[in-house]
Coordinates of C-alpha atoms and ligand atoms in Angstrom, one line a residue:
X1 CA -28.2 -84.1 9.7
X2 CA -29.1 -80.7 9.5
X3 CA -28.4 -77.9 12.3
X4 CA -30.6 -77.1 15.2
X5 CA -33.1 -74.1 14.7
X6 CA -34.0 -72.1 18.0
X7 CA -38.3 -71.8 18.5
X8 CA -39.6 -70.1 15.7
X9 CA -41.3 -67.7 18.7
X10 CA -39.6 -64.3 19.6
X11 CA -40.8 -61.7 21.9
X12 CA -40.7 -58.3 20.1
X13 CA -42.6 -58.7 16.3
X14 CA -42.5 -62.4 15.9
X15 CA -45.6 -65.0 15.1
X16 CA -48.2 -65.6 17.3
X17 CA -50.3 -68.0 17.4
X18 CA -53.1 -67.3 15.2
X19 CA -56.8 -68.0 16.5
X20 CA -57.9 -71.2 14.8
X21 CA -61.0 -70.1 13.2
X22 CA -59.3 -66.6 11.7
X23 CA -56.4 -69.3 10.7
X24 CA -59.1 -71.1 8.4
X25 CA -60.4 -68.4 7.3
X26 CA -57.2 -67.4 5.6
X27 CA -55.2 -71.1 4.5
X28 CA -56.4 -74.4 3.7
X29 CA -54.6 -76.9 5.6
X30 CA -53.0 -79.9 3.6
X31 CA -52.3 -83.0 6.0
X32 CA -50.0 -86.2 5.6
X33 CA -49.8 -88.7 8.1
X34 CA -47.0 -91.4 8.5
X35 CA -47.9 -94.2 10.8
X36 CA -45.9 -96.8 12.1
X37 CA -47.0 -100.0 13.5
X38 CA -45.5 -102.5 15.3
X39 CA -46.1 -106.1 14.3
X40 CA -47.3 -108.5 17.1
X41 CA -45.1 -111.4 15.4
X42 CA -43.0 -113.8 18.3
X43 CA -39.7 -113.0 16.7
X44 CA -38.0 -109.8 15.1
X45 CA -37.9 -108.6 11.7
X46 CA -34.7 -110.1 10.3
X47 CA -33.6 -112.5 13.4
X48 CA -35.3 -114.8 15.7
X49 CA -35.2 -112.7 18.4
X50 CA -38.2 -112.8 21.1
X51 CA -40.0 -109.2 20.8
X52 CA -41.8 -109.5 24.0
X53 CA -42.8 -105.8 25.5
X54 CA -41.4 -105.3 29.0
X55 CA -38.4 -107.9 29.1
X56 CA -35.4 -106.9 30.8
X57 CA -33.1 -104.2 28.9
X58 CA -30.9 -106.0 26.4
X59 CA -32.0 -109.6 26.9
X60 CA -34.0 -110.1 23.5
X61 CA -30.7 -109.6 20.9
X62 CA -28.7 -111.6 18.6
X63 CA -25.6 -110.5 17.0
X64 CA -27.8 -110.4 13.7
X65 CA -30.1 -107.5 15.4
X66 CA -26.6 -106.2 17.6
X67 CA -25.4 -105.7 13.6
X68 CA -22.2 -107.5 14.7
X69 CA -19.5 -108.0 12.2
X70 CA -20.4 -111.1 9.8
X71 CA -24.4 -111.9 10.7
X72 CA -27.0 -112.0 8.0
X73 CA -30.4 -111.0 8.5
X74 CA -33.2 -113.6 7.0
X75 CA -37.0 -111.8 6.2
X76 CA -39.6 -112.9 9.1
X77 CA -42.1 -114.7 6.5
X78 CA -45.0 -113.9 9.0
X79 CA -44.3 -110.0 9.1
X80 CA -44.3 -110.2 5.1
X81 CA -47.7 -111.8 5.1
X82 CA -48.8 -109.1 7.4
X83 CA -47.8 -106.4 5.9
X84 CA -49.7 -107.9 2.6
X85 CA -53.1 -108.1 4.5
X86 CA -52.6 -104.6 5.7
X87 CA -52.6 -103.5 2.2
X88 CA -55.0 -105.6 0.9
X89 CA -57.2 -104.2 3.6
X90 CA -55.7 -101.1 2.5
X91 CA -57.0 -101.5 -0.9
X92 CA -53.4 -100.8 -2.1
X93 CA -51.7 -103.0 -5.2
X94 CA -49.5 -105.4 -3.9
X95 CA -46.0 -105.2 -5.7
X96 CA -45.1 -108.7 -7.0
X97 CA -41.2 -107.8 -6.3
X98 CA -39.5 -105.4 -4.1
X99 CA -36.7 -105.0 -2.2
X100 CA -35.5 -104.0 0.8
X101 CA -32.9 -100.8 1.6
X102 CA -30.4 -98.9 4.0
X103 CA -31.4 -96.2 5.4
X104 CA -28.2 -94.8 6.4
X105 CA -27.8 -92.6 9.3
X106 CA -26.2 -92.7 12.8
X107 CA -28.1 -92.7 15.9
X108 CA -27.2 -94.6 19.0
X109 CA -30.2 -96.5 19.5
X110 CA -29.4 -98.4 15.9
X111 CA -26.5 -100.4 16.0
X112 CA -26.2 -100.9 12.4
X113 CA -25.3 -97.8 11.7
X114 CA -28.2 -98.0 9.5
X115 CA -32.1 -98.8 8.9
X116 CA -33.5 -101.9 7.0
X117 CA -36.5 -100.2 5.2
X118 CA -37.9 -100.0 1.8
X119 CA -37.4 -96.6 0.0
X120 CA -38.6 -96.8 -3.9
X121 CA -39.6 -100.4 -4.4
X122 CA -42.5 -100.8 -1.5
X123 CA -44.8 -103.4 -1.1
X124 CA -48.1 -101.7 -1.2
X125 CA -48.7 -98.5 -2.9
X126 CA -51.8 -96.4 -4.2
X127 CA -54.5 -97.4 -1.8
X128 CA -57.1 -95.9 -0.1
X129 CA -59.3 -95.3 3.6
X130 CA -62.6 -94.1 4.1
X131 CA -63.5 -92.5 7.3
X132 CA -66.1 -90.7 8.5
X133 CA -66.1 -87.6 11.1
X134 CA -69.3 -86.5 13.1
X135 CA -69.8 -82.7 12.3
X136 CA -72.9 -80.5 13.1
X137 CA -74.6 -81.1 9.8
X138 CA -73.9 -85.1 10.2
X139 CA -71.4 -87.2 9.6
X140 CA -69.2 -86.5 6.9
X141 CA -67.1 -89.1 4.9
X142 CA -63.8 -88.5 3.5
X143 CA -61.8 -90.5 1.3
X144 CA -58.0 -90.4 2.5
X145 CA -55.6 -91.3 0.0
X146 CA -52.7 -94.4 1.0
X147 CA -49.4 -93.7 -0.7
X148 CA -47.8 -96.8 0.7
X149 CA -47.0 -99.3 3.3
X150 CA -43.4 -100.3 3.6
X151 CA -41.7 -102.9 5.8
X152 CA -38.9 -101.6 8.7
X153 CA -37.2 -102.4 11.5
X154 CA -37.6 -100.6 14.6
X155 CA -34.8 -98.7 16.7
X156 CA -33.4 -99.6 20.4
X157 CA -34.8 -97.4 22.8
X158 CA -32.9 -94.7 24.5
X159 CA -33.5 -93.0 28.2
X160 CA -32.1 -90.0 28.9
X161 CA -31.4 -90.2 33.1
X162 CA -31.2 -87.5 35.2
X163 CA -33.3 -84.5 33.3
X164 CA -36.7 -83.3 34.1
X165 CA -38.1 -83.5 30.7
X166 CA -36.6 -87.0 29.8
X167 CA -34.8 -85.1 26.4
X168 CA -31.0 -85.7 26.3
X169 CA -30.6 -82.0 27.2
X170 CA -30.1 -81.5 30.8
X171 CA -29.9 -85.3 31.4
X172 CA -26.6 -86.4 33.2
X173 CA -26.3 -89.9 31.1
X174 CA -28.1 -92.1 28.4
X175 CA -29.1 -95.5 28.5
X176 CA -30.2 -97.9 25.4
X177 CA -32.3 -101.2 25.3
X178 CA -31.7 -103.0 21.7
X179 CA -34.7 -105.2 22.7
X180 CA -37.1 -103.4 20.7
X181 CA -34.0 -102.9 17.3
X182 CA -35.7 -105.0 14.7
X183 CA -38.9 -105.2 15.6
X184 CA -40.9 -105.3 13.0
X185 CA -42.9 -101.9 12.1
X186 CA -45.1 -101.2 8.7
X187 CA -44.9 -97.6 7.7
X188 CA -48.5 -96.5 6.6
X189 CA -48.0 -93.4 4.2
X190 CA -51.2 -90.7 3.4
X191 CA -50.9 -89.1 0.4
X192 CA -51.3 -85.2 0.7
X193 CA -54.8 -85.1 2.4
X194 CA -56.4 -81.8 0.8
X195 CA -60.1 -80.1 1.5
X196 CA -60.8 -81.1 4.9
X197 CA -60.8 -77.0 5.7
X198 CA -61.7 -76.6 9.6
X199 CA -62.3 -80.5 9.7
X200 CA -59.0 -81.4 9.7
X201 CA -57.7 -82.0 13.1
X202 CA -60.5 -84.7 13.4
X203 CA -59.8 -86.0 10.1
X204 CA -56.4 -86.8 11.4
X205 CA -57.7 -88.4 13.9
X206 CA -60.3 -90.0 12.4
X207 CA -57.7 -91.3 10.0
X208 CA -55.5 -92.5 12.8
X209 CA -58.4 -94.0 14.8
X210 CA -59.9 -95.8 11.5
X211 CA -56.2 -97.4 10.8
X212 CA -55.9 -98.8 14.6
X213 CA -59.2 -100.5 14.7
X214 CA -58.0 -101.9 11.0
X215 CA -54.8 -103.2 11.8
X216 CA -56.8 -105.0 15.1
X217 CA -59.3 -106.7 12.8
X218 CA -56.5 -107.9 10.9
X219 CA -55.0 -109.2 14.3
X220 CA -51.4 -108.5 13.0
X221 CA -50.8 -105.5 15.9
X222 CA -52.1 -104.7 19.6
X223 CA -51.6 -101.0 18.3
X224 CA -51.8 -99.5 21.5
X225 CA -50.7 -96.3 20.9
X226 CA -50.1 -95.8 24.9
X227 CA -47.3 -99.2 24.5
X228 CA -45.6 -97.5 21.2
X229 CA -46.8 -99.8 19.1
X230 CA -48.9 -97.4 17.1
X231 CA -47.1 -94.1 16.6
X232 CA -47.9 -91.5 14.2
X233 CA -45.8 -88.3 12.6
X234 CA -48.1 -85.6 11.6
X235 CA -47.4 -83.4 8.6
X236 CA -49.1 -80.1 7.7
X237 CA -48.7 -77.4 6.0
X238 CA -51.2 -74.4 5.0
X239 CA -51.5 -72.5 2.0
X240 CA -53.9 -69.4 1.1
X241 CA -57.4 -70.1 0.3
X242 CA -57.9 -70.9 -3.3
X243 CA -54.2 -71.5 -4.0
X244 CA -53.1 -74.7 -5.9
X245 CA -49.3 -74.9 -4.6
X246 CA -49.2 -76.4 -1.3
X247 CA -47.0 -74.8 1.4
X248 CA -44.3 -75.8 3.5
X249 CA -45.0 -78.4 5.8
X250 CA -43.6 -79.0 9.1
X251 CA -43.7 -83.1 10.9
X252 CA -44.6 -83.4 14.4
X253 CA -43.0 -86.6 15.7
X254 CA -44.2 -89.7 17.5
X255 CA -47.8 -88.4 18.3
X256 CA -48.4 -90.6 20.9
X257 CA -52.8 -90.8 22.2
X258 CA -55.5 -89.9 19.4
X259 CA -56.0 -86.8 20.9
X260 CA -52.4 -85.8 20.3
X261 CA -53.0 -86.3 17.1
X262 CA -55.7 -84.0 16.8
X263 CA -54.2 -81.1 19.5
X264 CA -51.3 -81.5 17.1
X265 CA -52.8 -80.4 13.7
X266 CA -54.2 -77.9 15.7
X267 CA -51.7 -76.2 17.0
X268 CA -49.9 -76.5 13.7
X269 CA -52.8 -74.9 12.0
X270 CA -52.4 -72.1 14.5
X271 CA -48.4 -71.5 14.1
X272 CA -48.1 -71.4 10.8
X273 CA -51.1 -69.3 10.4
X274 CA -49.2 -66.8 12.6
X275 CA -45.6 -67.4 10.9
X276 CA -47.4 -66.5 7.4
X277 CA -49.3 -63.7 8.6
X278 CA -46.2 -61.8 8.6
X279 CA -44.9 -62.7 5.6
X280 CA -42.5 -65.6 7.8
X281 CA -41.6 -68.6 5.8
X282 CA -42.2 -72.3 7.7
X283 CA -39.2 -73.9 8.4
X284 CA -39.3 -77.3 6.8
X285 CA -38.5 -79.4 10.1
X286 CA -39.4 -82.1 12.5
X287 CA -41.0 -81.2 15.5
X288 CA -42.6 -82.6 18.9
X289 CA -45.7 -82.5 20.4
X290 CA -45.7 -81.5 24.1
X291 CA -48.4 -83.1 25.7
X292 CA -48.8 -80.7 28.7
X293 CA -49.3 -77.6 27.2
X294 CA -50.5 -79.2 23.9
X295 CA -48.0 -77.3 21.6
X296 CA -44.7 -78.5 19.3
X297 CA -41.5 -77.4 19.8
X298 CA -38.7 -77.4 17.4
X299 CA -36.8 -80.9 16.9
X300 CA -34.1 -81.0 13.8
X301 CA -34.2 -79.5 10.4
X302 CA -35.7 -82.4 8.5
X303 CA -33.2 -84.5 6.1
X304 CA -33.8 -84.8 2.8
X305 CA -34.3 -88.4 1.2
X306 CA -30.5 -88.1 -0.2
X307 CA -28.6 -87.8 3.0
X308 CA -29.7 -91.0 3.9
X309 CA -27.9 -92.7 1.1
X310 CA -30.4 -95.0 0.2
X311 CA -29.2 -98.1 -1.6
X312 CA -30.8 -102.0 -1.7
X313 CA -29.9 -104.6 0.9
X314 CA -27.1 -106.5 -1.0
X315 CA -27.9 -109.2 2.4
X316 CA -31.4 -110.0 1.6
X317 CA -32.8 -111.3 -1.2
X318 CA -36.2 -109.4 -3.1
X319 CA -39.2 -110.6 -1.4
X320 CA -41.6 -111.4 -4.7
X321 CA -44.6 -112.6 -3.2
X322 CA -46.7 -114.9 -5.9
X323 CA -50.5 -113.7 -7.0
X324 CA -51.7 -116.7 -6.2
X325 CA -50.4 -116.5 -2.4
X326 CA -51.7 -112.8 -2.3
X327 CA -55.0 -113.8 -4.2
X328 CA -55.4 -116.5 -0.7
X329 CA -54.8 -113.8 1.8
X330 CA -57.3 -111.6 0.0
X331 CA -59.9 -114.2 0.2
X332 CA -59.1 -115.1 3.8
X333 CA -59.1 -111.1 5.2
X334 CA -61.4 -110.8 8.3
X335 CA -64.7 -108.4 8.0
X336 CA -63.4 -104.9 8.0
X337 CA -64.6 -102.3 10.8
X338 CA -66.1 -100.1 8.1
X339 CA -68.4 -103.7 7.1
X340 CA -68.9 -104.7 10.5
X341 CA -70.4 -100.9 11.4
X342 CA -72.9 -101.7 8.8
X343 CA -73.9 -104.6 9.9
X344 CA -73.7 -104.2 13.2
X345 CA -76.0 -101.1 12.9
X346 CA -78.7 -103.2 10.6
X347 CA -78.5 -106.1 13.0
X348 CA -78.9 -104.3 16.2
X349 CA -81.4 -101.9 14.7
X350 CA -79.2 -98.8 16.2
X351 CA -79.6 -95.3 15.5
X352 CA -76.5 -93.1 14.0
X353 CA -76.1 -91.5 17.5
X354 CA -76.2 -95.1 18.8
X355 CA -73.4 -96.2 17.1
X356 CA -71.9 -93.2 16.9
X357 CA -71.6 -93.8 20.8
X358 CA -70.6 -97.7 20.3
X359 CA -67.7 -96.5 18.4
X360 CA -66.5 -93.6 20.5
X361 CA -66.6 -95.9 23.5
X362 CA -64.7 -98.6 21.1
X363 CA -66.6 -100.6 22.4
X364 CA -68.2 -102.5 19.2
X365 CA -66.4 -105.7 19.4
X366 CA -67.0 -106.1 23.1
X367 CA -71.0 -105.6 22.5
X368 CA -70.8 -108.1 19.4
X369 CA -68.5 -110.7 21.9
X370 CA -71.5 -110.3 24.2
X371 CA -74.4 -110.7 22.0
X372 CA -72.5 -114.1 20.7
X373 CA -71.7 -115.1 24.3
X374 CA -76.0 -114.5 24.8
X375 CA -76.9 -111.5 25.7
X376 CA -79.7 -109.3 23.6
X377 CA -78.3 -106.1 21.6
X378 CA -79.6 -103.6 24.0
X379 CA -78.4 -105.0 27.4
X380 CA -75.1 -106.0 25.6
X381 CA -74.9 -102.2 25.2
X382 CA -76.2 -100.9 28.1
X383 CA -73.8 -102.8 29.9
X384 CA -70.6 -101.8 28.7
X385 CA -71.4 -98.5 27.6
X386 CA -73.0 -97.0 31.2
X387 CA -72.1 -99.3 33.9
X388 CA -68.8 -100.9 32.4
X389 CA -67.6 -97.2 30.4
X390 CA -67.7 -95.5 33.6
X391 CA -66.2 -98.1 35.5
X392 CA -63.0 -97.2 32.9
X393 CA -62.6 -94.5 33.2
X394 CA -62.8 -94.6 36.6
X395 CA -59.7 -96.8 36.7
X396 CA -58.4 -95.0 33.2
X397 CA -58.3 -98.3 31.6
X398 CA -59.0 -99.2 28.2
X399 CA -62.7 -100.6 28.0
X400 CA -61.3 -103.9 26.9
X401 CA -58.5 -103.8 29.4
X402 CA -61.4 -104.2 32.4
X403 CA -60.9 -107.2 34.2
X404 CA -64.4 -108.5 32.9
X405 CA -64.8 -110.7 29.5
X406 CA -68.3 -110.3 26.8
X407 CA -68.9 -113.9 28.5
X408 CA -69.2 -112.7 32.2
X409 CA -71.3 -109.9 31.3
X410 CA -73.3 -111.7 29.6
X411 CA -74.1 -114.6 32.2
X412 CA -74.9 -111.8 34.4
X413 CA -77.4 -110.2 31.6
X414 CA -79.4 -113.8 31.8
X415 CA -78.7 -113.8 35.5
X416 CA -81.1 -111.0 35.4
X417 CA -83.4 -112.3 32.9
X418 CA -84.1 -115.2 35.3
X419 CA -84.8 -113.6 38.0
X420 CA -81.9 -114.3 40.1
X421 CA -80.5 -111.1 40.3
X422 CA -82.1 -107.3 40.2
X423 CA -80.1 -104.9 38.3
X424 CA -78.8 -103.7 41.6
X425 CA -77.8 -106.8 42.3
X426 CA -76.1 -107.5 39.0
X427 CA -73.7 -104.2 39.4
X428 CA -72.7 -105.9 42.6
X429 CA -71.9 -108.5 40.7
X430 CA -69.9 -107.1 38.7
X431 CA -68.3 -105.6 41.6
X432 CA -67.4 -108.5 42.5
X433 CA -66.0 -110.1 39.0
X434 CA -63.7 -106.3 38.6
X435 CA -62.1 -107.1 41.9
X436 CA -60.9 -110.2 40.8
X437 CA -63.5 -113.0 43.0
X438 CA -64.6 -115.1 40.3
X439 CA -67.2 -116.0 37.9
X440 CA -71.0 -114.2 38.2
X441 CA -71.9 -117.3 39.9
X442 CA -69.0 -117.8 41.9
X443 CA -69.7 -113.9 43.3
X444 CA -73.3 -115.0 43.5
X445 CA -72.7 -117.8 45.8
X446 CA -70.1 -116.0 48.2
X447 CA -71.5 -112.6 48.7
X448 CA -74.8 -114.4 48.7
X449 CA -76.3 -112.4 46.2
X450 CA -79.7 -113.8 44.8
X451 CA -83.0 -112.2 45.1
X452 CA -84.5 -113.9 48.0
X453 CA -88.2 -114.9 46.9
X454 CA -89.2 -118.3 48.0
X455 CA -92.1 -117.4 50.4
X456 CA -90.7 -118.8 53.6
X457 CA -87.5 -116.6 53.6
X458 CA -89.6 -113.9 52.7
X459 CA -92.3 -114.3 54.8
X460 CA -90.0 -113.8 57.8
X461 CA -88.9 -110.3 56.8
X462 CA -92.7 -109.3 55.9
X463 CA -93.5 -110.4 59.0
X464 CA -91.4 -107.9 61.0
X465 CA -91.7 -105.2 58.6
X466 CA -95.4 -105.5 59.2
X467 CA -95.0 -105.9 63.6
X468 CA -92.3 -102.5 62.8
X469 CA -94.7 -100.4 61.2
X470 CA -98.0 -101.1 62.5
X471 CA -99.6 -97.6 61.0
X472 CA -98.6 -98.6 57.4
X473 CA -100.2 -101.9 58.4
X474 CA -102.8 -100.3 59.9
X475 CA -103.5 -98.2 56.6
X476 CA -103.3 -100.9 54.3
X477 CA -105.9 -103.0 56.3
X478 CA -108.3 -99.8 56.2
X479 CA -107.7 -100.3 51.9
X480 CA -104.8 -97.6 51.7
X481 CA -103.0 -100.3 49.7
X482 CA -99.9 -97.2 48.5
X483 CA -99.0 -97.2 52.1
X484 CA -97.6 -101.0 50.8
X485 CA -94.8 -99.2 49.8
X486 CA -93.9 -98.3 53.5
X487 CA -93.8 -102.2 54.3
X488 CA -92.1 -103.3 50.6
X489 CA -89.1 -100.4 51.6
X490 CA -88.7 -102.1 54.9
X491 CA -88.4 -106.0 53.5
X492 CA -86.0 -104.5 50.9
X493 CA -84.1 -102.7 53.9
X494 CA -84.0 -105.7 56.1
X495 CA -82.8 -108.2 53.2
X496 CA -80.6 -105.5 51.7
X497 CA -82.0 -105.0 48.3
X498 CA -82.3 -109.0 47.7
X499 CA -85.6 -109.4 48.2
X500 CA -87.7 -109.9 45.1
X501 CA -89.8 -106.3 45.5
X502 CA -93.0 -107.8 43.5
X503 CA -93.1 -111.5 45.5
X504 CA -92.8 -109.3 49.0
X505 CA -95.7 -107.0 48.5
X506 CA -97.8 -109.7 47.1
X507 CA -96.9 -111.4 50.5
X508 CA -97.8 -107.9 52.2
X509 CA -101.2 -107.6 50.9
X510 CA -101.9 -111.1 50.9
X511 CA -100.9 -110.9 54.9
X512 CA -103.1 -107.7 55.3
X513 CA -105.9 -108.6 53.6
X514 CA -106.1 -106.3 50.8
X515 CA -106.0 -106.4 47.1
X516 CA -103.9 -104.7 44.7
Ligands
LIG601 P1 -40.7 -87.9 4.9 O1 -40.3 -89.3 5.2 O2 -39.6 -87.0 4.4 O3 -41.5 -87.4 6.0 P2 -42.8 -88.9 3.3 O4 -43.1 -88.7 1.8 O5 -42.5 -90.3 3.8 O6 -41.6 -88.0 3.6 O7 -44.0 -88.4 4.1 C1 -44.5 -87.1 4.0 C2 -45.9 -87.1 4.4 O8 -46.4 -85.7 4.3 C3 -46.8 -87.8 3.4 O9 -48.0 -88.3 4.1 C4 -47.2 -86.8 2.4 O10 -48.4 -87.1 1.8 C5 -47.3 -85.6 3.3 N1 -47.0 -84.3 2.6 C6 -46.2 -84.1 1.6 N2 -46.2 -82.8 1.2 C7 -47.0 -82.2 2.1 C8 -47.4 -80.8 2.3 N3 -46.9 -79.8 1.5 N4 -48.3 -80.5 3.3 C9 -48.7 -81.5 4.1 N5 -48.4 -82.8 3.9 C10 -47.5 -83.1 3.0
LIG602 MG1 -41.5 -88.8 7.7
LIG603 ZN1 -31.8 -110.7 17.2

């Protein structure tokens, strides 16, 4: 471990943070991200273990994930497979024989003393991700390289009681849950990401955002990044403009929402833009992000590779996956997000900004659930990005964590299209679904819901509206049939917004005499 290093910020003649646009005028940032991901599999990585998120502290171990004297770990088949698809989706080359290695180092949240990970014989190396950010000229597609994706096991997690930051300093003691030791995580590794210039804070995040939606169609994660179970070190470093040796980079740990990720290269940008500007050298180091004012702050002088004494597992055997077995999971890989964009936007006939706004909201495979359970394109949409989108963030939930399903919204959609509800109606509906009282119908029915327009309910509430207002009345006799709209207000009133509007002032006119 190396020592501690104080801030890099001193009060007389020290850096500053350097505005970000005079930053970029200066360096060219070079980015790396290192992603992990937590595998949605029933048991751990090397045990059978339950890895279910929220169980009580300690109650999901094993004396093979405890590291107690004697056990043997056993590779979880399923996380291989996963990690696999991953790089097949990756478009990485699948190694047909690796191994696995200790990562040697203590911490107190790892009770082996060490980490089961890969080091020089990973699984998937040399791929590749496309993503695409929106700029003011359009959006702009760049090609960020994968390095590899290995196979770990997560750490225990520790609390630190009794501080007011949650960090062990100032705490008064420290508690560990080994539930979440040996969970299986992939590591997804960027190679250097270069030209992105001012671009590259939504590049990361672009990146990061392209990878979660990935490792969802592949259905091998939940990655919510919210959970921990998508977290994501950011690495950047800047060098002068036009220079061909990178600089020193610094890694921001654990960048926990997708807008950390992109506050973080930020702010990076902007410190080492000030430590160079005087001639300061950045200190190679881990750092954290600090969500409230959106800066990093010093963490540990980063390790080199060798003081983790690497070495292979002498407890597991190499995992050599045959081509034919990879050659199946290729075939058998879901449509990609990238694909399904195209197709979606062919399909649905949207515009760039249109989809641009479906994915931004996240919102495609909700819309696409909707338009199988029935609904057109366009209401599908309309749905959950106005009504449903607002609703969100209303409660600051997830879209897809609403307590409303593509197949309710979309009986309500052809509750409209028959009539039986007015779009008024129909957000009461919903209503009604969010707050946990059933099916559309099932609402429908108790709050009593739908458009009234069989004649004899109707006629009951023209006929008062028409004995209330005898001078609209009056009017619409003389052939003033706009002062209709008078008596149609007060049928709407009186039935409160069930009445069917059209029905009621055919009723009106038909009453008075007129035409329309
Ligand atoms: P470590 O585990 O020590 O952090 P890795 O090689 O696993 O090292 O990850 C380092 C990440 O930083 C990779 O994504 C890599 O592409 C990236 N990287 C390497 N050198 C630089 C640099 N000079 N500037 C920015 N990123 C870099
Ligand atoms: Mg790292
Ligand atoms: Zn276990």
């Amino acid at each position: 471990m190396g020592s501690a290093v104080t801030d890099d910020f001193t009060v007389n003649g020290g850096p500053a943070l350097v505005d970000y646009d005079d930053a970029l005028a200066t360096y060219e940032p070079v980015l790396g991200l290192e992603t992990h991901v937590e595998l949605g599999t029933a048991s751990k990585m090397f045990c059978s273990c339950a890895t279910e998120f929220g169980a009580e502290p300690n109650t999901q171990v094993c004396p093979v994930c405890l590291a107690l004297p004697g056990a043997l770990p056993v590779v979880n088949g399923v996380a291989v497979e996963s990690a696999i698809r991953l790089g097949l989706a990756l478009n990485c080359s699948i190694a047909s024989w690796c191994r696995f290695a200790r990562k040697n180092y203590f911490y107190p949240d790892m009770p082996k003393n060490y980490q089961i990970s890969q080091y020089d014989e990973p699984l998937c190396t040399d791929g590749h991700l496309d993503v695409v950010v929106d700029t003011p000229d359009g959006p702009q597609e760049f090609r960020v390289g994968i390095e590899r994706v290995h196979m770990e096991e997560d750490t225990g997690k520790t609390s630190h009681v009794g501080g007011a930051t949650g960090r062990i300093h100032g705490a008064d003691y420290s508690i560990v849950d080994y539930n979440r030791a040996g969970i299986p995580l992939l590591e997804i590794v960027t190679k250097p990401i270069e030209h992105t210039g001012d671009l590259a804070p939504l590049v990361a995040r672009a990146y990061v955002t392209e990878l979660r939606d990935l490792v969802r169609s592949l259905g091998i994660s939940d990655v919510r990044m919210e959970e921990g179970s998508l977290r994501c070190d950011v690495n950047v470093s800047l060098m002068p403009r036009g220079a061909d040796e990178w600089g020193t980079r610094s890694e921001t740990k654990n960048v926990n929402s997708l807008r950390s990720v992109e506050r973080a290269v930020r702010y990076e940008i902007q410190r080492h833009a000030g430590v160079l500007d005087i001639g300061g050298q950045v200190v190679q180091e881990t750092r954290h992000f600090q969500e409230n004012s959106g800066s990093t702050v010093s963490g540990r002088s980063k390790e080199e590779a060798q003081d983790y004494r690497y070495f292979p597992d002498p407890d597991l055997v190499p995992v050599a996956p045959d081509a034919e077995w990879i050659e199946r999971l290729r075939a058998d890989l879901p449509e990609l997000p990238a694909a399904k964009r195209r197709r979606v936007k062919t399909e649905w006939n949207l515009s760039d900004e249109e989809l641009r706004d479906l994915v931004n909201a996240d919102a495609i495979d909700l819309v696409a659930a909707t338009v199988d359970a029935g609904a057109s394109p366009d209401d599908a949409r309309k749905w959950w990005l106005n009504e449903l989108s607002r609703r969100a963030t209303e409660s600051e939930v997830e879209l897809a964590d609403l307590p409303i399903t593509p197949a309710q919204i979309a009986r309500v959609v052809a509750l409209v299209d028959e009539g039986t509800l007015t779009n008024k109606l129909a957000r009461q509906v919903v209503d009604g679904v969010l707050a946990g009282e059933g099916e559309p119908d099932e609402v429908v029915a108790a709050r009593g819901l739908q458009v009234v327009s069989d004649d004899s309910a109707l006629g009951a509430a023209v006929d008062q509206a028409i004995a209330d207002n005898p001078d609209a009345a009056e009017k619409v006799r003389g052939g003033k049939v706009a002062a209709a709209g008078a008596l149609v207000g007060a049928v709407m009133k009186a039935t409160r917004g069930q009445a069917d509007a059209g029905r009621a002032r055919e009723l009106i006119l038909d009453r008075l005499g007129a035409t329309s």
